[in-house]
Coordinates of C-alpha atoms and ligand atoms in Angstrom, one line a residue:
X1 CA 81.0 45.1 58.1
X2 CA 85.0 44.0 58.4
X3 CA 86.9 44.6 61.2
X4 CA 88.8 47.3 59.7
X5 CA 85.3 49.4 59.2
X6 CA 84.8 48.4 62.9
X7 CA 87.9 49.4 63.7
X8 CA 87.5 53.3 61.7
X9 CA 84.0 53.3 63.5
X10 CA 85.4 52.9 67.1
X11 CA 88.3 55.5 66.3
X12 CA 86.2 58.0 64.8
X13 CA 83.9 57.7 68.3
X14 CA 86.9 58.1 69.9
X15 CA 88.1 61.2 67.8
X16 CA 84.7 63.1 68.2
X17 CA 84.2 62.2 72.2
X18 CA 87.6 63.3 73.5
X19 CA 87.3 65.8 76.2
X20 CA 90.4 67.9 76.5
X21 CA 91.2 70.1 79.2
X22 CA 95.5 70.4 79.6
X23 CA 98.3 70.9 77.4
X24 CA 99.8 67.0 78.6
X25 CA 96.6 65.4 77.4
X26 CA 96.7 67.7 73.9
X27 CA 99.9 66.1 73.7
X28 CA 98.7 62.8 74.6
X29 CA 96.2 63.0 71.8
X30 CA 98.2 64.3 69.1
X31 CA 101.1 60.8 69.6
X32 CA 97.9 59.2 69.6
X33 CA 96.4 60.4 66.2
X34 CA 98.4 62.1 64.5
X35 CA 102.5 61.2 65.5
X36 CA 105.3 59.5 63.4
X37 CA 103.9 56.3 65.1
X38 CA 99.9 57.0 65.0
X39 CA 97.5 54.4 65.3
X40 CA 96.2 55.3 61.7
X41 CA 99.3 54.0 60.2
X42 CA 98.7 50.4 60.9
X43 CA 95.2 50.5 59.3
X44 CA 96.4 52.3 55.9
X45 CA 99.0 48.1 55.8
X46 CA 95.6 46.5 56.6
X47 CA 94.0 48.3 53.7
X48 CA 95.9 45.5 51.7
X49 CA 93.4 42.8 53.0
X50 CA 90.4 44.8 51.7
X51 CA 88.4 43.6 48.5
X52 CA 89.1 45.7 45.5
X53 CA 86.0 47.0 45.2
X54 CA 86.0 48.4 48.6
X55 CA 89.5 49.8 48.5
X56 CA 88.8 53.4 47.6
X57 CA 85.8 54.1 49.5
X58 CA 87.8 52.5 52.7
X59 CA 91.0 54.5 52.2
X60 CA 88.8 57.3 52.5
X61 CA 87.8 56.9 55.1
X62 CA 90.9 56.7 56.6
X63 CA 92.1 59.6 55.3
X64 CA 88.8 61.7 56.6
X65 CA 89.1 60.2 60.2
X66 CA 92.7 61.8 59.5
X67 CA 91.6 64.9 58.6
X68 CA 89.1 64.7 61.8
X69 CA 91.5 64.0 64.2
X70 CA 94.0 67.2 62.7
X71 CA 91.1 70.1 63.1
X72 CA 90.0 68.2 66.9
X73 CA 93.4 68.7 67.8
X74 CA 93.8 72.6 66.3
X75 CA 90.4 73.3 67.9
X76 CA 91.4 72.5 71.1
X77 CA 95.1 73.8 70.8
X78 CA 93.2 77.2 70.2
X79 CA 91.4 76.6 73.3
X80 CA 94.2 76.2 75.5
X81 CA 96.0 78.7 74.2
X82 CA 92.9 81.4 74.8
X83 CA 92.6 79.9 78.3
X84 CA 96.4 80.8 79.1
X85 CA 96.3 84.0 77.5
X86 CA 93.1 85.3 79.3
X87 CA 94.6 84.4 82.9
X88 CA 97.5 86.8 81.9
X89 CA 95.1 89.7 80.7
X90 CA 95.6 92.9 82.8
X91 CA 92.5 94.6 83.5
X92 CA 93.3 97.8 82.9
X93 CA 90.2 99.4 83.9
X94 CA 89.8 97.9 87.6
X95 CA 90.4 100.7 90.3
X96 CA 93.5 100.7 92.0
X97 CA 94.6 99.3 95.3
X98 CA 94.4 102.2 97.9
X99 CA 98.3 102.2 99.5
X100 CA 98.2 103.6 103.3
X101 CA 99.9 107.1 103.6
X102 CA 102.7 106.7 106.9
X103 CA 102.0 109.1 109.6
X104 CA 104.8 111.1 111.9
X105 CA 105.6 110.1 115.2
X106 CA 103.3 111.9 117.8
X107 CA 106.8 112.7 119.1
X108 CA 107.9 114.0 115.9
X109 CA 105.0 115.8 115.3
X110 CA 105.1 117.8 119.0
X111 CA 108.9 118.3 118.5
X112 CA 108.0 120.3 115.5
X113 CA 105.4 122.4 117.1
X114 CA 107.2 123.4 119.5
X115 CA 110.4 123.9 117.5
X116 CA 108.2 126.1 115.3
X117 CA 107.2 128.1 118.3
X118 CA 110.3 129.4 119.3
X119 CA 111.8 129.7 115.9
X120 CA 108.8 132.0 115.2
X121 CA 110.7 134.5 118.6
X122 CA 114.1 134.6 117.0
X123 CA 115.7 131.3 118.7
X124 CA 118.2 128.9 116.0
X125 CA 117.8 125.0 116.9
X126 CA 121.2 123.1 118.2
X127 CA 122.0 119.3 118.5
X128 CA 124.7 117.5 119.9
X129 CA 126.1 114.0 120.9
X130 CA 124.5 111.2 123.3
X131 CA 126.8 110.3 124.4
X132 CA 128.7 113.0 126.8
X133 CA 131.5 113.2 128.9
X134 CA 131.5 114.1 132.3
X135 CA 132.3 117.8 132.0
X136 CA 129.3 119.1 129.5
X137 CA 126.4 116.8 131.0
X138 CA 127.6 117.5 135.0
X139 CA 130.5 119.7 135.6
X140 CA 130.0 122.6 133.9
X141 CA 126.2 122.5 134.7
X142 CA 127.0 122.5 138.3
X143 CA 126.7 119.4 139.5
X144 CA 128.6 119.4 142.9
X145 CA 131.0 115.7 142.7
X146 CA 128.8 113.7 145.0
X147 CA 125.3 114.8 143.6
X148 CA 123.3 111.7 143.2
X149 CA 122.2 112.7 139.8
X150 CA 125.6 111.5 138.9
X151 CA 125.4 108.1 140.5
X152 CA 125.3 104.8 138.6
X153 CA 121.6 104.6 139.8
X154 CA 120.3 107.3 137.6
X155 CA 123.1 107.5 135.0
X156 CA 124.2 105.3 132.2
X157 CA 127.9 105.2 132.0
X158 CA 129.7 103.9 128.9
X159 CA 133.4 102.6 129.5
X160 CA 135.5 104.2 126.1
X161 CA 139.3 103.0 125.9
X162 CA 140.2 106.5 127.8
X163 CA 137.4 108.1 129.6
X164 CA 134.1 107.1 131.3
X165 CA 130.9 108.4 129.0
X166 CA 127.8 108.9 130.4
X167 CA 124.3 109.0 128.0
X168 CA 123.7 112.3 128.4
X169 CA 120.7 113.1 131.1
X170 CA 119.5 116.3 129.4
X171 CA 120.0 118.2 126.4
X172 CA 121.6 121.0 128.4
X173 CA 125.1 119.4 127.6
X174 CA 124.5 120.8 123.9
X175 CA 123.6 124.0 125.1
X176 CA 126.8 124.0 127.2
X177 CA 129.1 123.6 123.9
X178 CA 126.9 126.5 122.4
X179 CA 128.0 128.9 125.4
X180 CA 131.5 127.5 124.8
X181 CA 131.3 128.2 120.6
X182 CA 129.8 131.0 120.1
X183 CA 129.4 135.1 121.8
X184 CA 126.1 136.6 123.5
X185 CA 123.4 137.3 122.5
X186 CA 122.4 133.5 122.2
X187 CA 119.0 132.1 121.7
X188 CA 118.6 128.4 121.0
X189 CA 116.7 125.6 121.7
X190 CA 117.9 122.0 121.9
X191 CA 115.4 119.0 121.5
X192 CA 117.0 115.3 121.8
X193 CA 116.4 111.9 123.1
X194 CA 117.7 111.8 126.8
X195 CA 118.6 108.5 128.8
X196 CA 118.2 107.6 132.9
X197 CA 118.4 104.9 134.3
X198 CA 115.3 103.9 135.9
X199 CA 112.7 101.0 135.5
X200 CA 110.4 101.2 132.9
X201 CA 106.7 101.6 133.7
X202 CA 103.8 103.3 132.3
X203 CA 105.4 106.9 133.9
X204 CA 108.7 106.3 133.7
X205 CA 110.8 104.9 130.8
X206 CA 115.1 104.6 130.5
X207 CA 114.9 107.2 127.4
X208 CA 112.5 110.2 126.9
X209 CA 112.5 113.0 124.5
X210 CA 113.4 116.7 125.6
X211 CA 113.6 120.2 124.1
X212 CA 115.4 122.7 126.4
X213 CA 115.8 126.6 125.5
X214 CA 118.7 129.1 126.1
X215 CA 118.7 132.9 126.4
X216 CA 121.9 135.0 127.0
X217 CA 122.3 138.6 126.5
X218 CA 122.7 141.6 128.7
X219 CA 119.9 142.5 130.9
X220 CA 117.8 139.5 130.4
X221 CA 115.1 139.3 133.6
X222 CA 112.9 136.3 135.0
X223 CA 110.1 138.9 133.6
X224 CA 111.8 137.9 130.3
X225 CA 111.8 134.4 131.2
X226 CA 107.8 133.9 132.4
X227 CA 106.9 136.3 129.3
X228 CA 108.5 133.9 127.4
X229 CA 107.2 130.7 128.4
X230 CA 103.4 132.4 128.8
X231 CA 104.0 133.3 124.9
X232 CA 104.8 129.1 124.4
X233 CA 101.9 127.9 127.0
X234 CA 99.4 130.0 124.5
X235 CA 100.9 128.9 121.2
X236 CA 100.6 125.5 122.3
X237 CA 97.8 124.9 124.7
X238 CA 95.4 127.9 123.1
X239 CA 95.5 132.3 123.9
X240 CA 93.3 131.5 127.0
X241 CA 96.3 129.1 128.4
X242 CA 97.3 130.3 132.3
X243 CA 100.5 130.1 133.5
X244 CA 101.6 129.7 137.1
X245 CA 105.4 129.6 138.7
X246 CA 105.8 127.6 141.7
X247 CA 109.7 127.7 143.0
X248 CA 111.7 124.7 142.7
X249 CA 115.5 123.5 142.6
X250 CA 117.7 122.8 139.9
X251 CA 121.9 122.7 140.0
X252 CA 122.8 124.8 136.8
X253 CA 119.4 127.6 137.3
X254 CA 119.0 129.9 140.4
X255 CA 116.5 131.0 140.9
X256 CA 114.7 128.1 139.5
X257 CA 110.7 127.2 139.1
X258 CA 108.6 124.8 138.1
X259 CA 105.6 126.0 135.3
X260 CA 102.1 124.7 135.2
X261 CA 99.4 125.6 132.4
X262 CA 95.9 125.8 133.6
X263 CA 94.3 122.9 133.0
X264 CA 92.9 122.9 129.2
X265 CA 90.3 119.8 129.4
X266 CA 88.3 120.6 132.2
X267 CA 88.7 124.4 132.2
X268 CA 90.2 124.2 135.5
X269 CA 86.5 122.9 136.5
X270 CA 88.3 120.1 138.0
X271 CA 89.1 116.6 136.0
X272 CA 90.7 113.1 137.1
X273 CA 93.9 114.5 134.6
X274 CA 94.6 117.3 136.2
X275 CA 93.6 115.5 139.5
X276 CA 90.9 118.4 140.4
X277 CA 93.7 121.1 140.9
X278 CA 93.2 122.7 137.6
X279 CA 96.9 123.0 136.8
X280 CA 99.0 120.4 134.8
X281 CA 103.0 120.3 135.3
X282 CA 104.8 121.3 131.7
X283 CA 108.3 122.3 132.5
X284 CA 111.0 123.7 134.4
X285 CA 113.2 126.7 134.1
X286 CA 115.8 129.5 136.1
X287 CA 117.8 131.9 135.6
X288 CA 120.8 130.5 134.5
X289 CA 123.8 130.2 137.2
X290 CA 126.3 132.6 137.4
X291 CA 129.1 129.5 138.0
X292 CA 127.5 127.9 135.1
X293 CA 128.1 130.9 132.6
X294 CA 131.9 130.9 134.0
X295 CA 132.1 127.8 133.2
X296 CA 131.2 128.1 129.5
X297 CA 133.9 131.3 129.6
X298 CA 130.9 134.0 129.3
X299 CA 131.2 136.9 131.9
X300 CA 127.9 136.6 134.8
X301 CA 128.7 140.3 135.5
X302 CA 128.3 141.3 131.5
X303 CA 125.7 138.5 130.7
X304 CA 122.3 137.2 132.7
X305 CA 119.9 134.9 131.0
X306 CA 117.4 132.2 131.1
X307 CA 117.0 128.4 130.7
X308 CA 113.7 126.1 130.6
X309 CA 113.6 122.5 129.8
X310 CA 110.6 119.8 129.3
X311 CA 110.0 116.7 128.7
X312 CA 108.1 116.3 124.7
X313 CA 106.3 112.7 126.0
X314 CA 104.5 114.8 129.1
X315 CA 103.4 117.9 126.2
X316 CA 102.1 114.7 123.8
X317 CA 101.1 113.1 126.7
X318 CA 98.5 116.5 128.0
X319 CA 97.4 117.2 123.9
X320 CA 96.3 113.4 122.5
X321 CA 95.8 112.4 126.4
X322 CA 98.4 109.5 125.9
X323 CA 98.5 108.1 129.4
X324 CA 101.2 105.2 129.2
X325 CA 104.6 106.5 127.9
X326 CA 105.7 102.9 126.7
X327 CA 103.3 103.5 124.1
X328 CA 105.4 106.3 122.5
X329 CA 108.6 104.0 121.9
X330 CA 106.6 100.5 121.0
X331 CA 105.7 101.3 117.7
X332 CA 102.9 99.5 117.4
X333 CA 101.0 101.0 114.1
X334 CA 97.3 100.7 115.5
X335 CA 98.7 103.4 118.2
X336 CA 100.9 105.1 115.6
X337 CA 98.3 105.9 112.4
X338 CA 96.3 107.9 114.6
X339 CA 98.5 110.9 114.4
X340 CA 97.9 113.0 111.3
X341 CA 99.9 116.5 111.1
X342 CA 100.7 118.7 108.7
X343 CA 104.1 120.2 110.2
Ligands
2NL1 C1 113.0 119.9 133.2 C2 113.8 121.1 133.6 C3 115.5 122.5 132.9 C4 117.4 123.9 132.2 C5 116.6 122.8 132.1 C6 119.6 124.8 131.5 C7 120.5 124.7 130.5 C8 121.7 125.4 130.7 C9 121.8 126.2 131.8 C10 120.8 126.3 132.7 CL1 122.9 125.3 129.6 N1 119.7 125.5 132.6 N2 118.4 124.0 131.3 C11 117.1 124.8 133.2 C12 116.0 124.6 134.0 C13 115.2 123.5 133.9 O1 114.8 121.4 132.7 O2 112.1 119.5 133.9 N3 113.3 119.3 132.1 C14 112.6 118.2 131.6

């Protein structure tokens, strides 16, 4: 055999036997075999040294490995090709990923139930600023000058170019510009965040959440009042809620009282959260001040009414049993997705 043959045989092998598995050794193969400067095209000059009679049969030989090398190449161009397109396929058919619904804020959530409690007994919902001067978060709510509720130690003060602000402590500020806006009869209730200044712990935090209620009219009684907040203690806690009215002190509500709801978990059998008295603390409330509706231009010999305020962490706090209150502001979404409401 002459070299040439040899050479077609070795080629041929090496034609048949390539193993192909990217598009830089496709390209790779097709310089090899089939480019402007293929290794064919030197044996087609050699052809010259070839007897005669051996001429044709050689020459087609080189022309079939050729052809051989042309339909390795397409069949694994196709290949490739099929490879790329099948990682691209969509799967149209596979379920789809599940995407987490959000849930509200427990604080949210209360806020609305308890919004939707009073709306439900004729009361309108009123918001206001944060940030408060002196005069609706102290002075007009009767806050004598030197009452330590006004010191730097439980009141954040914010220094504007002309007056000293103060966060306001409760939402009873809005419910002072109400008095001053608008005639009696008024019924609204005011929920907000609130600020004071105190160290943050697992019972006490620098902001808390508060909804307060207002009733002016003629005539209005503390029998009004304890009706009132018996009709909210069922609506929230459940129709066999207690109620019970221990006196108290507040600046802008005389007389004034603290209210406690019979103790729903243990059914006032005695439990560690109602520390075996079977009553639980929920808010505070008076008959509004006389000096306080002066102050807000409404006339105490016309007008009587009827304040309560409480805090919405201590109402989240006695229905999920939330006994840390930095859990309510540290968003952490293990504590947070556990709250599912439809309000
Ligand atoms: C509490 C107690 C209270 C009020 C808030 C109020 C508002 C006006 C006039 C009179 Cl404009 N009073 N609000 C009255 C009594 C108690 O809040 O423990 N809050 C968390």
């Amino acid at each position: 055999m002459s070299d040439l043959q040899h050479k077609l045989e070795e080629l041929l092998n090496e034609v048949n036997s390539a193993s192909i598995t990217d598009s830089a050794q496709l390209e790779e193969f097709r310089i090899r075999f089939l480019g402007s400067k293929n290794c064919l095209k030197p044996l087609f000059s050699e052809l010259k040294t070839v007897p005669n009679e051996d001429k044709k049969m050689v020459g087609q030989k080189i022309n079939e490995l050729k052809n051989t090398a042309q339909s390795v190449f397409d069949q694994f161009q196709d290949q490739l090709s099929n490879e790329t397109q099948n990682e691209e396929k969509i799967d149209f058919s596979r379920p789809g990923e599940p995407s987490e619904i959000g849930s509200r804020h427990p604080i949210s959530v209360i806020r609305k139930e308890i919004i939707s409690i009073f709306e439900r007994i004729g009361y309108g919902v009123s918001e206001g600023p944060e940030v408060e001067d002196d005069w609706h978060n102290f002075s007009a709510l009767n806050f004598p000058e030197e009452h330590p509720a006004r010191d730097m130690q439980d009141t954040f003060f914010v220094k504007t170019d002309d007056e000293e602000m103060a966060l306001r402590t409760h939402t009873s500020s809005v419910q002072v510009r109400v008095m001053e806006n608008s005639k009696p009869p008024i019924r609204t209730i005011s929920p907000g965040r609130v600020f004071r200044n105190e160290a943050i712990s697992a019972r006490a935090h620098c902001f808390f959440h508060q909804v307060e209620g207002l009733f002016i009219d003629k005539d209005v009684s503390f029998a009004d009042l304890k009706q009132t907040i018996l009709f909210f203690a069922q609506e929230m806690f459940g129709k066999k809620a207690k109620i019970r009215l221990r006196p108290s002190y507040f600046p802008f509500t005389e007389p004034s009282a603290e209210v406690d709801v019979s103790c729903t978990i243990c059914n006032q059998e005695g439990c560690n959260v109602c520390k075996y008295t079977g009553w639980l603390e929920i808010l505070g409330c008076g008959m509004v001040d006389p000096s306080v509706l002066e102050a807000a231009n409404i006339d105490p010999k016309e007008y009587s009414g009827f304040a309560f305020g409480m805090g919405i962490e201590r109402i989240a706090q006695l229905k999920y049993r939330v006994n840390d209150l930095r859990l309510y502001s540290e968003n952490d979404v293990r504590f947070l997705k556990q709250f599912k409401s439809t309000l």
